[in-house]
């Protein structure tokens, strides 16, 4: 085990790790703590990761997993309930009243709502959904990251997405339709 | 399940929501976290100079850091290595400590066993030793009671009224025993001198001790062995009191020595009746053997602590025909006649040669007059009738000379004995006038035969073996 190996592993994906954690864990302090935990885990499991068939995917899975854990710890925080309609009505690319995080407060509420729905998923489904949606990994890469078969990874993703849709649809039925 | 799966607009919505916005400051902070983490790894992975020194010191340079690469260490493995080194050191230290403790405890135990005082003899055991000994056993008794002797020497006085030997029943130091003996010898000398003075002065006693010493007919000494001056001389009615100041060195007005006192305070003295010539002791009777000292030389000789005064005796060739008498305290005596004849006629003078042989295991010192004139002749006829004859030695006090012989084991000393005159008179000899016939003669020898003597001088009586004396007409 050496520092060089650690450095060689982290440097190419450091930006992706930072971006993913920052977007999942919006709170800066929690993000820093999550980053520290990710790095410690990678250092401890460096030998395992180096021999893995896709080290980068493994590290990204660790990032998402740690962020997922952090979000679940914060799940008690109340967030506004959102629906699919809320998401469809938002113009993510249009001019916004940007906050410090580059999105409007309303958009931030929506993001938090989506994250609340994601953490309601089972772990592997959530990880598959996040790797696919956020990192745009192929199902093969997701399978490598999760350590399962590609079909299983697809299944996790499909079930997770369907469950996520159900959650958001159910919330839509409680609210008045958004035009 | 492949990546060409049907496009779902819901995925686009989720993608937009999850990847919306960016926070450069938060991301920069996370980059710093990553850089700091790597710096911490660098610092902690480099072995400190102390760690390197400690490892070299504790492992004598044999230890190797696990998986060294680019100067960085596998810290968990290094820590395990340290645990191993420290536990090894502890085992070594514990082993050495255990060995040291075993050696120390063993050494202390052996030393204590070697130096432990032997069990003290009980009072009854001491008395048994004291009263049941035989002369030849004295050395054994002394060995058995060496601890008692040591304790006695430490105390310097009386040892609880018991003794370590048959002779030394009070357990006195050797020096004290010698001085008591010298005191007794001085008493004996003075009483003899007093008797001689009375013979020359109409049975009158001298007023002072100096008066008795002036005629120089007394060959003893008046010096007090315990003091720095002469013995105390006190005229009291019909008695003459003679005192020594005793072991405490102080004049206590004639108070007898208190044996219960560790310092033996008090005086020791005798009283001589001028009229009757009898003496009585003015001290505890338990001190009498010490003043008499008849076995002191034997005890000192058995312990080989005597300081001999006489020159080594010349070896005397003795014929195998000598008839040795009964052994007494390791000495035996014999005699022969000169000329050696089968028959002796009346009017013939016979010279007597006396022999004393040391058959003990230690050196014996004999003090004797050069010419032995106080010995007793024992004459026994064919019918067994025995006669004891002595010479009148009173007039020989002036010219007798004292000699000493140091007899090593097996050595023999010889002395000129009294001459025998058969049917005639001879000054300084023994005159016998036997009838015709065969007689058995022997001599009883007293040592020393002259007063005074030293503590180292053997004291006692020896009887020679019998020699046939055939007297013809």
XYZ file of N, CA and C in Angstrom, chain B residues 243-332:
270
model
N 43.962 -11.065 97.899
C 42.894 -10.788 96.934
C 43.473 -10.404 95.566
N 42.695 -10.792 94.589
C 42.871 -10.231 93.246
C 41.638 -9.386 92.955
N 41.812 -8.337 92.166
C 40.683 -7.431 91.925
C 39.638 -8.049 91.008
N 39.973 -9.137 90.380
C 38.965 -9.811 89.549
C 38.852 -9.217 88.155
N 37.976 -9.835 87.322
C 37.884 -9.433 85.902
C 37.486 -7.981 85.699
N 36.766 -7.374 86.656
C 36.355 -5.986 86.431
C 37.500 -5.008 86.665
N 38.619 -5.475 87.225
C 39.789 -4.625 87.390
C 39.668 -3.603 88.493
N 38.622 -3.703 89.304
C 38.418 -2.702 90.363
C 38.416 -3.404 91.721
N 38.950 -2.710 92.669
C 38.953 -3.224 94.040
C 37.570 -2.991 94.642
N 36.913 -4.082 95.011
C 35.551 -3.999 95.528
C 35.491 -4.305 97.021
N 36.604 -4.082 97.702
C 36.621 -4.294 99.145
C 36.533 -5.754 99.550
N 36.897 -6.636 98.660
C 36.886 -8.052 98.995
C 35.561 -8.738 98.751
N 34.640 -8.027 98.151
C 33.335 -8.638 97.854
C 33.516 -9.756 96.823
N 32.970 -10.921 97.105
C 33.152 -12.037 96.167
C 32.544 -11.726 94.803
N 33.075 -12.359 93.803
C 32.597 -12.152 92.429
C 31.163 -12.644 92.304
N 30.336 -11.801 91.684
C 28.947 -12.179 91.424
C 28.889 -12.821 90.037
N 28.657 -14.116 90.003
C 28.652 -14.822 88.714
C 27.451 -14.451 87.855
N 26.430 -13.859 88.483
C 25.270 -13.439 87.692
C 25.538 -12.132 86.957
N 26.615 -11.455 87.373
C 26.957 -10.194 86.744
C 27.737 -10.467 85.458
N 27.256 -9.997 84.301
C 27.989 -10.264 83.053
C 29.431 -9.768 83.096
N 29.683 -8.702 83.875
C 31.053 -8.191 83.955
C 31.855 -8.847 85.072
N 31.229 -9.762 85.763
C 31.898 -10.492 86.863
C 32.501 -9.516 87.870
N 31.669 -8.585 88.318
C 32.158 -7.627 89.296
C 32.449 -8.294 90.637
N 33.456 -7.797 91.318
C 33.824 -8.379 92.609
C 35.285 -8.795 92.617
N 35.715 -9.312 93.764
C 37.115 -9.717 93.921
C 37.169 -11.219 94.179
N 38.347 -11.757 93.979
C 38.557 -13.172 94.248
C 39.758 -13.283 95.198
N 39.596 -14.072 96.215
C 40.690 -14.136 97.190
C 40.699 -15.441 97.957
N 41.740 -15.581 98.769
C 41.841 -16.737 99.655
C 42.257 -16.232 101.036
N 41.958 -17.035 102.009
C 42.353 -16.710 103.391
C 43.257 -17.844 103.900
N 44.432 -17.468 104.407
C 45.380 -18.464 104.916
C 45.443 -18.323 106.444
N 45.192 -19.409 107.123
C 45.289 -19.381 108.578
C 46.748 -19.547 108.973
N 47.213 -18.597 109.727
C 48.634 -18.603 110.069
C 48.964 -19.776 110.982
N 48.056 -20.071 111.864
C 48.355 -21.117 112.835
C 48.222 -22.518 112.240
N 47.151 -22.737 111.574
C 46.913 -24.096 111.080
C 47.500 -24.322 109.698
N 47.762 -23.238 108.968
C 48.286 -23.391 107.609
C 47.216 -23.744 106.585
N 45.976 -23.837 107.040
C 44.913 -24.182 106.109
C 44.421 -22.934 105.376
N 43.900 -23.167 104.230
C 43.366 -22.046 103.435
C 41.893 -22.294 103.148
N 41.213 -21.189 102.969
C 39.809 -21.296 102.537
C 39.574 -20.266 101.433
N 38.669 -20.651 100.590
C 38.418 -19.807 99.413
C 37.442 -18.675 99.753
N 37.730 -17.515 99.226
C 36.839 -16.365 99.403
C 36.142 -16.054 98.067
N 35.706 -17.097 97.422
C 35.020 -16.890 96.136
C 34.040 -18.035 95.942
N 33.191 -17.850 94.974
C 32.212 -18.883 94.630
C 32.951 -20.167 94.256
N 32.503 -21.268 94.813
C 33.207 -22.532 94.578
C 33.203 -22.932 93.105
N 32.275 -22.339 92.327
C 32.249 -22.681 90.901
C 33.469 -22.118 90.175
N 34.157 -21.165 90.841
C 35.369 -20.627 90.230
C 36.592 -21.464 90.570
N 36.436 -22.376 91.509
C 37.593 -23.141 91.974
C 38.305 -23.887 90.844
N 37.575 -24.580 89.939
C 38.288 -25.277 88.859
C 39.112 -24.336 87.992
N 38.634 -23.079 87.878
C 39.376 -22.134 87.040
C 40.670 -21.716 87.722
N 40.597 -21.514 89.034
C 41.812 -21.129 89.732
C 42.785 -22.304 89.831
N 42.217 -23.487 89.926
C 43.071 -24.665 89.961
C 43.614 -24.952 88.555
N 42.720 -24.909 87.596
C 43.143 -24.983 86.199
C 43.790 -26.277 85.795
N 43.403 -27.390 86.450
C 44.123 -28.622 86.156
C 43.795 -29.176 84.776
N 42.757 -28.694 84.136
C 42.460 -29.188 82.785
C 42.462 -28.061 81.746
N 42.911 -26.900 82.162
C 42.902 -25.766 81.238
C 43.829 -26.007 80.043
N 45.032 -26.497 80.333
C 45.986 -26.708 79.246
C 45.448 -27.721 78.247
N 44.783 -28.735 78.784
C 44.257 -29.743 77.875
C 43.172 -29.153 76.972
N 42.336 -28.323 77.559
C 41.291 -27.700 76.741
C 41.890 -26.778 75.694
N 42.843 -25.965 76.123
C 43.467 -25.058 75.157
C 44.211 -25.845 74.090
N 44.875 -26.921 74.512
C 45.618 -27.727 73.554
C 44.700 -28.405 72.563
N 43.574 -28.877 73.053
C 42.627 -29.548 72.160
C 42.097 -28.583 71.118
N 41.993 -27.329 71.484
C 41.506 -26.330 70.530
C 42.639 -25.671 69.775
N 43.858 -26.095 70.070
C 45.042 -25.618 69.351
C 45.129 -24.102 69.367
N 44.829 -23.519 70.501
C 44.930 -22.067 70.605
C 45.962 -21.690 71.654
N 46.791 -22.640 72.036
C 47.768 -22.327 73.069
C 48.960 -21.644 72.434
N 49.579 -20.773 73.202
C 50.831 -20.156 72.772
C 51.941 -20.850 73.549
N 52.649 -21.678 72.873
C 53.630 -22.531 73.549
C 54.855 -21.719 73.944
N 55.391 -22.063 75.090
C 56.537 -21.321 75.622
C 57.849 -22.076 75.442
N 57.754 -23.363 75.379
C 58.982 -24.140 75.363
C 59.431 -24.486 73.965
N 60.711 -24.808 73.818
C 61.211 -25.222 72.514
C 60.713 -26.629 72.191
N 60.709 -27.001 70.929
C 60.327 -28.370 70.573
C 61.240 -29.372 71.263
N 60.672 -30.429 71.677
C 61.437 -31.425 72.410
C 62.281 -32.236 71.432
N 63.433 -32.630 71.930
C 64.276 -33.502 71.114
C 63.659 -34.891 71.081
N 63.650 -35.447 69.919
C 63.086 -36.787 69.811
C 63.944 -37.764 70.603
N 63.299 -38.522 71.391
C 64.018 -39.473 72.236
C 63.778 -40.871 71.676
N 64.848 -41.512 71.286
C 64.654 -42.891 70.825
C 64.269 -43.773 71.994
N 63.185 -44.386 71.869
C 62.721 -45.252 72.951
C 62.735 -46.695 72.475
N 63.212 -47.521 73.360
C 63.253 -48.939 73.002
C 61.852 -49.513 73.092
N 61.676 -50.548 72.397
C 60.360 -51.170 72.379
C 60.031 -51.874 73.671
N 61.006 -51.947 74.579
C 60.761 -52.674 75.817
C 60.216 -51.790 76.918
N 60.072 -50.519 76.640
C 59.557 -49.626 77.687
C 58.129 -50.027 78.055
N 57.915 -50.049 79.342
C 56.576 -50.376 79.829
C 55.852 -49.069 80.084
N 54.907 -48.786 79.258
C 54.186 -47.520 79.379
C 53.062 -47.666 80.393
N 52.864 -46.635 81.096
C 51.787 -46.618 82.070
C 50.460 -46.246 81.427
N 49.496 -46.076 82.285
C 48.145 -45.777 81.809
C 48.106 -44.376 81.188
N 47.425 -44.279 80.110
C 47.324 -42.984 79.418
C 46.391 -42.058 80.185
N 46.834 -40.846 80.334
C 46.018 -39.823 80.996
C 46.005 -38.578 80.103
N 44.842 -38.215 79.659
C 44.690 -37.006 78.832
C 45.670 -36.987 77.670
N 45.878 -38.114 77.046
C 46.733 -38.149 75.867
C 48.204 -38.246 76.173
N 48.579 -38.445 77.393
C 49.992 -38.612 77.757
C 50.170 -39.953 78.465
N 51.331 -40.519 78.289
C 51.667 -41.727 79.039
C 53.141 -41.654 79.407
